[in-house]
PDB file of C-alpha atoms and ligand atoms in Angstrom:
ATOM      1  CA  MET O   1     106.555  79.087 -48.171  1.00 58.00           C
ATOM      2  CA  SER O   2     107.514  81.470 -50.900  1.00 80.00           C
ATOM      3  CA  GLY O   3     105.903  82.202 -54.225  1.00 93.00           C
ATOM      4  CA  GLU O   4     103.031  81.235 -56.457  1.00 97.00           C
ATOM      5  CA  ALA O   5     102.307  77.628 -57.414  1.00 98.00           C
ATOM      6  CA  TRP O   6     102.328  77.120 -61.192  1.00 98.00           C
ATOM      7  CA  LEU O   7     100.705  74.015 -62.654  1.00 98.00           C
ATOM      8  CA  ILE O   8     101.920  73.215 -66.159  1.00 98.00           C
ATOM      9  CA  LEU O   9      99.514  71.182 -68.282  1.00 98.00           C
ATOM     10  CA  PRO O  10     100.902  69.848 -71.575  1.00 98.00           C
ATOM     11  CA  THR O  11      98.162  69.187 -74.112  1.00 98.00           C
ATOM     12  CA  TYR O  12      97.884  67.523 -77.479  1.00 97.00           C
ATOM     13  CA  ASN O  13      94.332  66.818 -78.643  1.00 97.00           C
ATOM     14  CA  GLU O  14      92.699  67.114 -75.222  1.00 97.00           C
ATOM     15  CA  ALA O  15      89.601  69.053 -76.363  1.00 97.00           C
ATOM     16  CA  GLU O  16      87.359  66.701 -74.393  1.00 97.00           C
ATOM     17  CA  ASN O  17      89.336  67.141 -71.176  1.00 97.00           C
ATOM     18  CA  ILE O  18      90.838  70.626 -71.158  1.00 98.00           C
ATOM     19  CA  GLU O  19      87.964  72.641 -69.748  1.00 98.00           C
ATOM     20  CA  ALA O  20      87.221  70.196 -66.948  1.00 98.00           C
ATOM     21  CA  ILE O  21      90.856  69.592 -65.977  1.00 98.00           C
ATOM     22  CA  VAL O  22      91.730  73.292 -65.802  1.00 98.00           C
ATOM     23  CA  GLY O  23      88.579  73.957 -63.739  1.00 98.00           C
ATOM     24  CA  ALA O  24      89.233  71.075 -61.345  1.00 98.00           C
ATOM     25  CA  ALA O  25      92.887  72.037 -60.874  1.00 98.00           C
ATOM     26  CA  GLY O  26      91.905  75.649 -60.216  1.00 98.00           C
ATOM     27  CA  ASP O  27      89.408  74.591 -57.528  1.00 98.00           C
ATOM     28  CA  VAL O  28      92.064  72.530 -55.727  1.00 98.00           C
ATOM     29  CA  LEU O  29      94.863  75.094 -56.002  1.00 98.00           C
ATOM     30  CA  ALA O  30      92.625  77.961 -54.833  1.00 98.00           C
ATOM     31  CA  ARG O  31      92.517  76.176 -51.473  1.00 98.00           C
ATOM     32  CA  ALA O  32      95.975  74.554 -51.418  1.00 98.00           C
ATOM     33  CA  ALA O  33      98.178  77.458 -52.573  1.00 97.00           C
ATOM     34  CA  PRO O  34      97.940  80.318 -50.070  1.00 94.00           C
ATOM     35  CA  GLU O  35     100.365  82.486 -52.027  1.00 96.00           C
ATOM     36  CA  GLY O  36      98.376  82.228 -55.255  1.00 98.00           C
ATOM     37  CA  PHE O  37      98.528  79.987 -58.290  1.00 98.00           C
ATOM     38  CA  ARG O  38      98.459  79.858 -62.092  1.00 98.00           C
ATOM     39  CA  VAL O  39      97.580  77.105 -64.534  1.00 98.00           C
ATOM     40  CA  LEU O  40      99.734  77.224 -67.666  1.00 98.00           C
ATOM     41  CA  VAL O  41      98.501  75.132 -70.606  1.00 98.00           C
ATOM     42  CA  VAL O  42     101.241  74.286 -73.112  1.00 98.00           C
ATOM     43  CA  ASP O  43      99.527  73.255 -76.333  1.00 98.00           C
ATOM     44  CA  ASP O  44     101.405  71.953 -79.365  1.00 97.00           C
ATOM     45  CA  GLY O  45      99.011  73.224 -82.042  1.00 97.00           C
ATOM     46  CA  SER O  46      96.401  70.498 -81.340  1.00 98.00           C
ATOM     47  CA  PRO O  47      94.335  69.938 -84.502  1.00 97.00           C
ATOM     48  CA  ASP O  48      91.224  69.309 -82.368  1.00 97.00           C
ATOM     49  CA  GLY O  49      91.147  72.923 -81.132  1.00 97.00           C
ATOM     50  CA  THR O  50      92.400  72.368 -77.563  1.00 98.00           C
ATOM     51  CA  GLY O  51      94.523  75.528 -77.804  1.00 98.00           C
ATOM     52  CA  ALA O  52      91.508  77.668 -78.789  1.00 98.00           C
ATOM     53  CA  ILE O  53      89.452  76.358 -75.852  1.00 98.00           C
ATOM     54  CA  ALA O  54      92.335  77.044 -73.459  1.00 98.00           C
ATOM     55  CA  GLY O  55      92.749  80.509 -75.004  1.00 98.00           C
ATOM     56  CA  ARG O  56      89.108  81.303 -74.323  1.00 98.00           C
ATOM     57  CA  MET O  57      89.552  80.188 -70.707  1.00 98.00           C
ATOM     58  CA  ALA O  58      92.605  82.453 -70.390  1.00 98.00           C
ATOM     59  CA  CYS O  59      90.476  85.432 -71.446  1.00 97.00           C
ATOM     60  CA  GLU O  60      87.843  84.593 -68.836  1.00 97.00           C
ATOM     61  CA  ARG O  61      90.093  83.730 -65.871  1.00 97.00           C
ATOM     62  CA  ASP O  62      93.189  85.681 -64.900  1.00 97.00           C
ATOM     63  CA  TRP O  63      94.907  82.612 -63.419  1.00 98.00           C
ATOM     64  CA  VAL O  64      94.883  80.686 -66.724  1.00 98.00           C
ATOM     65  CA  ARG O  65      97.721  81.164 -69.215  1.00 98.00           C
ATOM     66  CA  VAL O  66      98.342  79.400 -72.523  1.00 98.00           C
ATOM     67  CA  LEU O  67     101.551  78.865 -74.399  1.00 98.00           C
ATOM     68  CA  HIS O  68     100.664  78.076 -78.019  1.00 98.00           C
ATOM     69  CA  ARG O  69     103.474  76.193 -79.732  1.00 97.00           C
ATOM     70  CA  SER O  70     103.625  75.645 -83.447  1.00 94.00           C
ATOM     71  CA  GLU O  71     103.995  71.874 -83.674  1.00 92.00           C
ATOM     72  CA  LYS O  72     103.853  68.594 -81.760  1.00 93.00           C
ATOM     73  CA  ASN O  73     107.261  68.069 -80.280  1.00 90.00           C
ATOM     74  CA  GLY O  74     106.767  65.693 -77.302  1.00 91.00           C
ATOM     75  CA  ILE O  75     105.914  66.203 -73.671  1.00 93.00           C
ATOM     76  CA  GLY O  76     109.510  66.951 -72.591  1.00 94.00           C
ATOM     77  CA  PRO O  77     110.063  70.070 -74.724  1.00 94.00           C
ATOM     78  CA  ALA O  78     106.532  71.258 -73.820  1.00 96.00           C
ATOM     79  CA  TYR O  79     107.402  71.081 -70.106  1.00 97.00           C
ATOM     80  CA  LEU O  80     110.741  72.826 -70.650  1.00 96.00           C
ATOM     81  CA  ALA O  81     108.970  75.748 -72.334  1.00 97.00           C
ATOM     82  CA  GLY O  82     106.416  75.828 -69.493  1.00 98.00           C
ATOM     83  CA  PHE O  83     109.101  75.729 -66.779  1.00 98.00           C
ATOM     84  CA  ARG O  84     111.027  78.562 -68.416  1.00 97.00           C
ATOM     85  CA  HIS O  85     107.980  80.752 -68.615  1.00 97.00           C
ATOM     86  CA  ALA O  86     106.856  80.027 -65.040  1.00 98.00           C
ATOM     87  CA  LEU O  87     110.342  80.705 -63.637  1.00 97.00           C
ATOM     88  CA  GLU O  88     110.539  83.987 -65.546  1.00 97.00           C
ATOM     89  CA  GLU O  89     107.220  84.938 -63.991  1.00 97.00           C
ATOM     90  CA  GLY O  90     108.515  84.242 -60.493  1.00 96.00           C
ATOM     91  CA  ALA O  91     106.929  80.848 -59.705  1.00 98.00           C
ATOM     92  CA  GLY O  92     107.884  79.440 -56.301  1.00 98.00           C
ATOM     93  CA  TYR O  93     106.520  75.938 -56.965  1.00 98.00           C
ATOM     94  CA  LEU O  94     106.263  74.214 -60.346  1.00 98.00           C
ATOM     95  CA  MET O  95     103.917  71.291 -60.852  1.00 98.00           C
ATOM     96  CA  GLU O  96     103.519  68.712 -63.637  1.00 98.00           C
ATOM     97  CA  MET O  97     100.296  66.816 -64.347  1.00 98.00           C
ATOM     98  CA  ASP O  98      98.745  64.977 -67.318  1.00 97.00           C
ATOM     99  CA  SER O  99      95.672  66.692 -68.784  1.00 97.00           C
ATOM    100  CA  ASP O 100      93.628  63.510 -69.252  1.00 96.00           C
ATOM    101  CA  PHE O 101      92.445  62.876 -65.637  1.00 96.00           C
ATOM    102  CA  SER O 102      94.853  59.933 -65.225  1.00 95.00           C
ATOM    103  CA  HIS O 103      96.188  62.021 -62.361  1.00 97.00           C
ATOM    104  CA  ASP O 104      93.529  63.101 -59.859  1.00 98.00           C
ATOM    105  CA  PRO O 105      93.661  66.923 -59.533  1.00 98.00           C
ATOM    106  CA  ALA O 106      92.732  66.531 -55.839  1.00 98.00           C
ATOM    107  CA  ASP O 107      96.214  65.056 -55.264  1.00 98.00           C
ATOM    108  CA  LEU O 108      97.815  68.387 -56.251  1.00 98.00           C
ATOM    109  CA  ALA O 109      97.115  69.501 -52.682  1.00 98.00           C
ATOM    110  CA  ARG O 110      99.125  66.599 -51.217  1.00 98.00           C
ATOM    111  CA  LEU O 111     102.075  67.133 -53.578  1.00 98.00           C
ATOM    112  CA  LEU O 112     102.213  70.831 -52.754  1.00 98.00           C
ATOM    113  CA  ALA O 113     101.886  70.100 -49.032  1.00 98.00           C
ATOM    114  CA  ALA O 114     104.878  67.723 -49.213  1.00 98.00           C
ATOM    115  CA  VAL O 115     107.032  70.536 -50.621  1.00 97.00           C
ATOM    116  CA  HIS O 116     105.635  73.076 -48.151  1.00 96.00           C
ATOM    117  CA  ASP O 117     106.659  70.563 -45.461  1.00 96.00           C
ATOM    118  CA  GLY O 118     110.282  70.439 -46.618  1.00 96.00           C
ATOM    119  CA  ALA O 119     110.632  68.215 -49.708  1.00 97.00           C
ATOM    120  CA  ASP O 120     112.612  69.667 -52.625  1.00 98.00           C
ATOM    121  CA  LEU O 121     110.710  67.484 -55.103  1.00 98.00           C
ATOM    122  CA  ALA O 122     107.469  65.568 -54.473  1.00 98.00           C
ATOM    123  CA  LEU O 123     106.600  62.685 -56.819  1.00 98.00           C
ATOM    124  CA  GLY O 124     103.135  61.211 -57.251  1.00 98.00           C
ATOM    125  CA  SER O 125     103.981  57.520 -56.879  1.00 97.00           C
ATOM    126  CA  ARG O 126     102.037  54.455 -57.961  1.00 95.00           C
ATOM    127  CA  TYR O 127     104.495  52.021 -56.437  1.00 93.00           C
ATOM    128  CA  VAL O 128     104.598  52.960 -52.759  1.00 95.00           C
ATOM    129  CA  PRO O 129     102.076  51.646 -50.187  1.00 96.00           C
ATOM    130  CA  GLY O 130      98.736  53.385 -50.729  1.00 96.00           C
ATOM    131  CA  GLY O 131      99.474  54.047 -54.411  1.00 96.00           C
ATOM    132  CA  GLY O 132      98.389  52.014 -57.424  1.00 93.00           C
ATOM    133  CA  VAL O 133      96.814  51.823 -60.847  1.00 92.00           C
ATOM    134  CA  SER O 134      93.176  51.151 -61.568  1.00 89.00           C
ATOM    135  CA  ASP O 135      91.891  49.834 -64.919  1.00 79.00           C
ATOM    136  CA  TRP O 136      95.198  48.307 -66.040  1.00 83.00           C
ATOM    137  CA  GLY O 137      95.495  44.698 -67.160  1.00 83.00           C
ATOM    138  CA  LEU O 138      98.296  42.452 -65.951  1.00 86.00           C
ATOM    139  CA  LEU O 139     100.520  43.038 -69.011  1.00 84.00           C
ATOM    140  CA  ARG O 140     100.416  46.848 -68.765  1.00 82.00           C
ATOM    141  CA  ARG O 141     101.112  46.643 -65.021  1.00 84.00           C
ATOM    142  CA  LEU O 142     104.105  44.365 -65.575  1.00 86.00           C
ATOM    143  CA  ILE O 143     105.546  46.621 -68.300  1.00 84.00           C
ATOM    144  CA  SER O 144     105.161  49.775 -66.220  1.00 84.00           C
ATOM    145  CA  GLU O 145     106.343  48.380 -62.908  1.00 85.00           C
ATOM    146  CA  GLY O 146     109.115  46.428 -64.664  1.00 87.00           C
ATOM    147  CA  GLY O 147     110.241  49.665 -66.361  1.00 85.00           C
ATOM    148  CA  SER O 148     110.446  51.491 -63.044  1.00 86.00           C
ATOM    149  CA  THR O 149     112.304  48.575 -61.403  1.00 90.00           C
ATOM    150  CA  TYR O 150     114.782  48.364 -64.318  1.00 89.00           C
ATOM    151  CA  ALA O 151     115.496  52.099 -64.105  1.00 89.00           C
ATOM    152  CA  ARG O 152     115.774  51.988 -60.325  1.00 91.00           C
ATOM    153  CA  ILE O 153     118.325  49.165 -60.352  1.00 92.00           C
ATOM    154  CA  VAL O 154     120.462  50.496 -63.228  1.00 90.00           C
ATOM    155  CA  LEU O 155     120.460  54.001 -61.765  1.00 90.00           C
ATOM    156  CA  GLY O 156     120.967  52.779 -58.207  1.00 90.00           C
ATOM    157  CA  LEU O 157     118.134  54.899 -56.818  1.00 91.00           C
ATOM    158  CA  GLY O 158     115.677  54.268 -53.997  1.00 92.00           C
ATOM    159  CA  VAL O 159     112.782  55.956 -55.813  1.00 95.00           C
ATOM    160  CA  ARG O 160     109.970  53.446 -56.587  1.00 93.00           C
ATOM    161  CA  ASP O 161     108.136  55.315 -59.371  1.00 93.00           C
ATOM    162  CA  LEU O 162     110.609  56.813 -61.810  1.00 92.00           C
ATOM    163  CA  THR O 163     108.438  57.140 -64.901  1.00 89.00           C
ATOM    164  CA  GLY O 164     105.461  59.040 -63.463  1.00 93.00           C
ATOM    165  CA  GLY O 165     104.648  62.563 -64.586  1.00 96.00           C
ATOM    166  CA  PHE O 166     102.830  63.980 -61.545  1.00 98.00           C
ATOM    167  CA  LYS O 167     105.321  66.147 -59.652  1.00 98.00           C
ATOM    168  CA  CYS O 168     105.904  69.282 -57.629  1.00 98.00           C
ATOM    169  CA  PHE O 169     109.308  70.993 -57.720  1.00 98.00           C
ATOM    170  CA  ARG O 170     110.500  73.661 -55.390  1.00 98.00           C
ATOM    171  CA  ARG O 171     111.795  76.490 -57.604  1.00 97.00           C
ATOM    172  CA  SER O 172     115.372  76.178 -56.354  1.00 97.00           C
ATOM    173  CA  THR O 173     115.432  72.445 -57.231  1.00 97.00           C
ATOM    174  CA  LEU O 174     114.495  73.000 -60.849  1.00 96.00           C
ATOM    175  CA  GLU O 175     116.922  75.903 -61.184  1.00 95.00           C
ATOM    176  CA  ALA O 176     119.789  73.825 -59.823  1.00 96.00           C
ATOM    177  CA  ILE O 177     119.425  70.753 -62.052  1.00 95.00           C
ATOM    178  CA  HIS O 178     119.977  72.462 -65.429  1.00 92.00           C
ATOM    179  CA  PHE O 179     116.583  71.299 -66.651  1.00 92.00           C
ATOM    180  CA  ASP O 180     117.089  73.194 -69.894  1.00 89.00           C
ATOM    181  CA  SER O 181     119.709  70.705 -71.020  1.00 90.00           C
ATOM    182  CA  VAL O 182     117.334  67.696 -70.749  1.00 90.00           C
ATOM    183  CA  ARG O 183     116.741  66.523 -74.315  1.00 81.00           C
ATOM    184  CA  SER O 184     114.522  63.472 -73.887  1.00 84.00           C
ATOM    185  CA  HIS O 185     110.867  63.562 -74.852  1.00 82.00           C
ATOM    186  CA  GLY O 186     108.547  60.972 -73.279  1.00 78.00           C
ATOM    187  CA  TYR O 187     108.875  58.861 -70.093  1.00 78.00           C
ATOM    188  CA  ALA O 188     112.633  59.303 -70.344  1.00 87.00           C
ATOM    189  CA  PHE O 189     112.135  62.981 -69.614  1.00 92.00           C
ATOM    190  CA  GLN O 190     110.503  62.138 -66.286  1.00 94.00           C
ATOM    191  CA  VAL O 191     113.242  59.644 -65.347  1.00 92.00           C
ATOM    192  CA  GLU O 192     115.963  62.157 -66.148  1.00 93.00           C
ATOM    193  CA  LEU O 193     114.505  65.020 -64.089  1.00 96.00           C
ATOM    194  CA  THR O 194     114.126  62.827 -61.021  1.00 95.00           C
ATOM    195  CA  TYR O 195     117.570  61.264 -61.471  1.00 94.00           C
ATOM    196  CA  ARG O 196     119.213  64.686 -61.628  1.00 95.00           C
ATOM    197  CA  ALA O 197     117.396  65.857 -58.483  1.00 96.00           C
ATOM    198  CA  VAL O 198     118.393  62.768 -56.484  1.00 95.00           C
ATOM    199  CA  ARG O 199     122.017  62.933 -57.669  1.00 92.00           C
ATOM    200  CA  ALA O 200     122.223  66.590 -56.734  1.00 94.00           C
ATOM    201  CA  GLY O 201     121.302  65.591 -53.178  1.00 94.00           C
ATOM    202  CA  PHE O 202     117.808  67.054 -53.072  1.00 97.00           C
ATOM    203  CA  ARG O 203     115.172  65.636 -50.761  1.00 97.00           C
ATOM    204  CA  VAL O 204     112.813  63.656 -53.003  1.00 97.00           C
ATOM    205  CA  VAL O 205     109.581  62.410 -51.421  1.00 97.00           C
ATOM    206  CA  GLU O 206     107.095  59.931 -52.929  1.00 98.00           C
ATOM    207  CA  VAL O 207     103.417  60.677 -52.311  1.00 98.00           C
ATOM    208  CA  PRO O 208     101.080  57.725 -53.010  1.00 98.00           C
ATOM    209  CA  ILE O 209      98.643  58.286 -55.894  1.00 98.00           C
ATOM    210  CA  VAL O 210      96.221  56.091 -57.798  1.00 97.00           C
ATOM    211  CA  PHE O 211      96.570  56.371 -61.579  1.00 95.00           C
ATOM    212  CA  ARG O 212      93.427  55.958 -63.715  1.00 93.00           C
ATOM    213  CA  ASP O 213      93.183  55.307 -67.445  1.00 87.00           C
ATOM    214  CA  ARG O 214      91.983  58.238 -69.500  1.00 85.00           C
ATOM    215  CA  GLN O 215      88.195  58.295 -70.030  1.00 83.00           C
ATOM    216  CA  HIS O 216      88.250  60.651 -73.058  1.00 85.00           C
ATOM    217  CA  GLY O 217      90.630  61.253 -75.935  1.00 81.00           C
ATOM    218  CA  THR O 218      93.424  59.050 -77.229  1.00 78.00           C
ATOM    219  CA  SER O 219      96.828  58.010 -75.935  1.00 74.00           C
ATOM    220  CA  LYS O 220     100.033  59.547 -77.291  1.00 72.00           C
ATOM    221  CA  MET O 221     102.124  56.725 -75.872  1.00 67.00           C
ATOM    222  CA  SER O 222     104.223  54.949 -78.524  1.00 73.00           C
ATOM    223  CA  TRP O 223     106.913  52.291 -78.791  1.00 77.00           C
ATOM    224  CA  ARG O 224     109.310  55.065 -79.709  1.00 77.00           C
ATOM    225  CA  ILE O 225     108.695  56.756 -76.357  1.00 73.00           C
ATOM    226  CA  ALA O 226     109.173  53.473 -74.465  1.00 76.00           C
ATOM    227  CA  ALA O 227     112.362  52.662 -76.402  1.00 82.00           C
ATOM    228  CA  GLU O 228     113.758  56.113 -75.683  1.00 82.00           C
ATOM    229  CA  ALA O 229     113.320  55.460 -71.958  1.00 78.00           C
ATOM    230  CA  MET O 230     115.029  52.021 -72.209  1.00 82.00           C
ATOM    231  CA  TRP O 231     118.045  53.595 -73.915  1.00 84.00           C
ATOM    232  CA  LEU O 232     118.252  56.587 -71.669  1.00 86.00           C
ATOM    233  CA  VAL O 233     118.662  54.697 -68.411  1.00 88.00           C
ATOM    234  CA  PRO O 234     122.152  53.222 -69.033  1.00 88.00           C
ATOM    235  CA  ARG O 235     123.201  56.450 -70.769  1.00 88.00           C
ATOM    236  CA  LEU O 236     122.258  58.428 -67.662  1.00 86.00           C
ATOM    237  CA  ARG O 237     124.206  56.101 -65.431  1.00 88.00           C
ATOM    238  CA  TYR O 238     127.306  55.526 -67.535  1.00 84.00           C
ATOM    239  CA  GLY O 239     127.331  58.392 -70.074  1.00 81.00           C
ATOM    240  CA  ARG O 240     128.522  61.973 -69.843  1.00 72.00           C
ATOM    241  CA  GLN O 241     127.148  63.587 -66.684  1.00 70.00           C
ATOM    242  CA  PRO O 242     125.351  66.946 -66.623  1.00 66.00           C
ATOM    243  CA  PRO O 243     127.244  69.848 -65.036  1.00 63.00           C
ATOM    244  CA  PRO O 244     127.078  69.928 -61.243  1.00 64.00           C
ATOM    245  CA  ALA O 245     123.869  71.424 -59.877  1.00 65.00           C
ATOM    246  CA  SER O 246     124.169  75.164 -59.504  1.00 56.00           C
ATOM    247  CA  ARG O 247     122.161  77.617 -61.579  1.00 44.00           C
ATOM    248  CA  VAL O 248     119.859  77.870 -64.585  1.00 45.00           C
ATOM    249  CA  THR O 249     121.538  77.128 -67.924  1.00 43.00           C
ATOM    250  CA  PRO O 250     120.576  79.684 -70.573  1.00 43.00           C
ATOM    251  CA  PRO O 251     118.193  78.109 -73.093  1.00 42.00           C
ATOM    252  CA  ALA O 252     120.055  76.707 -76.090  1.00 42.00           C
ATOM    253  CA  GLU O 253     117.278  77.656 -78.447  1.00 42.00           C
ATOM    254  CA  ARG O 254     113.821  79.141 -78.183  1.00 43.00           C
ATOM    255  CA  GLU O 255     110.998  77.343 -79.927  1.00 54.00           C
ATOM    256  CA  VAL O 256     108.310  79.249 -81.770  1.00 64.00           C
ATOM    257  CA  SER O 257     105.533  79.958 -79.311  1.00 71.00           C
ATOM    258  CA  THR O 258     103.038  82.646 -78.409  1.00 79.00           C
ATOM    259  CA  LEU O 259     101.676  83.416 -74.989  1.00 82.00           C
ATOM    260  CA  GLN O 260      98.069  84.182 -74.183  1.00 78.00           C
TER     261      GLN O 260
HETATM  262  N1  LIG D   1     102.193  69.773 -75.535  1.00 84.47           N
HETATM  263  C1  LIG D   1     102.263  68.438 -75.720  1.00 84.47           C
HETATM  264  N2  LIG D   1     101.583  67.612 -74.874  1.00 84.47           N
HETATM  265  C2  LIG D   1     101.658  66.282 -75.086  1.00 84.47           C
HETATM  266  C3  LIG D   1     102.420  65.710 -76.134  1.00 84.47           C
HETATM  267  N3  LIG D   1     102.296  64.346 -76.067  1.00 84.47           N
HETATM  268  C4  LIG D   1     101.489  64.097 -75.012  1.00 84.47           C
HETATM  269  N4  LIG D   1     101.086  65.254 -74.416  1.00 84.47           N
HETATM  270  C5  LIG D   1     100.243  65.435 -73.225  1.00 84.47           C
HETATM  271  O1  LIG D   1     100.918  64.821 -72.172  1.00 84.47           O
HETATM  272  C6  LIG D   1     100.015  64.174 -71.290  1.00 84.47           C
HETATM  273  C7  LIG D   1     100.318  62.680 -71.221  1.00 84.47           C
HETATM  274  O2  LIG D   1     100.105  62.102 -72.493  1.00 84.47           O
HETATM  275  P1  LIG D   1      99.173  60.800 -72.775  1.00 84.47           P
HETATM  276  O3  LIG D   1      98.671  60.797 -74.151  1.00 84.47           O
HETATM  277  O4  LIG D   1      98.145  60.696 -71.729  1.00 84.47           O
HETATM  278  O5  LIG D   1     100.210  59.733 -72.732  1.00 84.47           O
HETATM  279  P2  LIG D   1     100.353  58.678 -71.683  1.00 84.47           P
HETATM  280  O6  LIG D   1      99.853  59.194 -70.370  1.00 84.47           O
HETATM  281  O7  LIG D   1     101.753  58.309 -71.821  1.00 84.47           O
HETATM  282  O8  LIG D   1      99.426  57.545 -72.278  1.00 84.47           O
HETATM  283  P3  LIG D   1      97.984  57.022 -71.790  1.00 84.47           P
HETATM  284  O9  LIG D   1      98.267  55.770 -71.149  1.00 84.47           O
HETATM  285  O10 LIG D   1      97.137  56.849 -72.957  1.00 84.47           O
HETATM  286  O11 LIG D   1      97.364  58.055 -70.904  1.00 84.47           O
HETATM  287  C8  LIG D   1      98.625  64.484 -71.814  1.00 84.47           C
HETATM  288  O12 LIG D   1      98.146  65.643 -71.178  1.00 84.47           O
HETATM  289  C9  LIG D   1      98.889  64.760 -73.303  1.00 84.47           C
HETATM  290  O13 LIG D   1      97.930  65.587 -73.899  1.00 84.47           O
HETATM  291  C10 LIG D   1     103.128  66.602 -77.024  1.00 84.47           C
HETATM  292  O14 LIG D   1     103.805  66.205 -77.943  1.00 84.47           O
HETATM  293  N5  LIG D   1     103.020  67.929 -76.747  1.00 84.47           N
HETATM  294 MG1  LIG D   2      97.747  59.677 -70.125  1.00 84.47          MG
END
């Protein structure tokens, strides 16, 4: 084991969830991360005041940080900014999770344990035995599972859940895959990160999780995000390949953001 575990929480209009999700994640990581942990909220100027609530929490707890970004720009760019900051601060493990309780914070411990046990990237997976989705109707299940199957076949990967956003990266994995050059925004962002890690020969492990629908707040999912993922898959397979895995690419541009 080496280094702090950093959980990055992207938020856009999560005022009803932010306090509870940060608290729950902190409780889990305090036990699961023996070398210390941080929770980094990356808020895209949420009009509902999520950023202000997170800012107050950062003043009260030294393990909470907030990156305030000026405008809504998609989950992908928010994660890239969070990864950059956490790496600069020396993170040893970098975790992704939704801030709407669709991912159970208790599962952070199992994702981190998988990487402590030797995985280079642990994926929370709905489509391996023991995993699943609650609350979803048949149509939503078919679309999601069909999307993962489509991506898996076109990309020629063994990974069952390619679109999920509940992950734990070992620092060296993220550094090697040139994450800074990933340009996609929604689900496509998740597919691309995992694809790059598998192609680079890293050990990717799927940890079963049960995904729940959000109880509070509204979805940011759109047809545009789904279409982006459909397009990306053949482009990843047959388009120009990223440079071979080696070291961190310098950021092409820095977005406007302030740290708290
Ligand atoms: N910073 C930032 N966070 C975002 C953005 N879009 C979505 N998020 C966050 O990313 C996470 C996942 O987004 P959701 O709205 O739950 O989208 P989803 O999970 O695809 O859709 P649901 O099925 O409704 O849950 C949540 O924590 C959102 O607040 C964005 O543009 N910027
Ligand atoms: Mg969600």
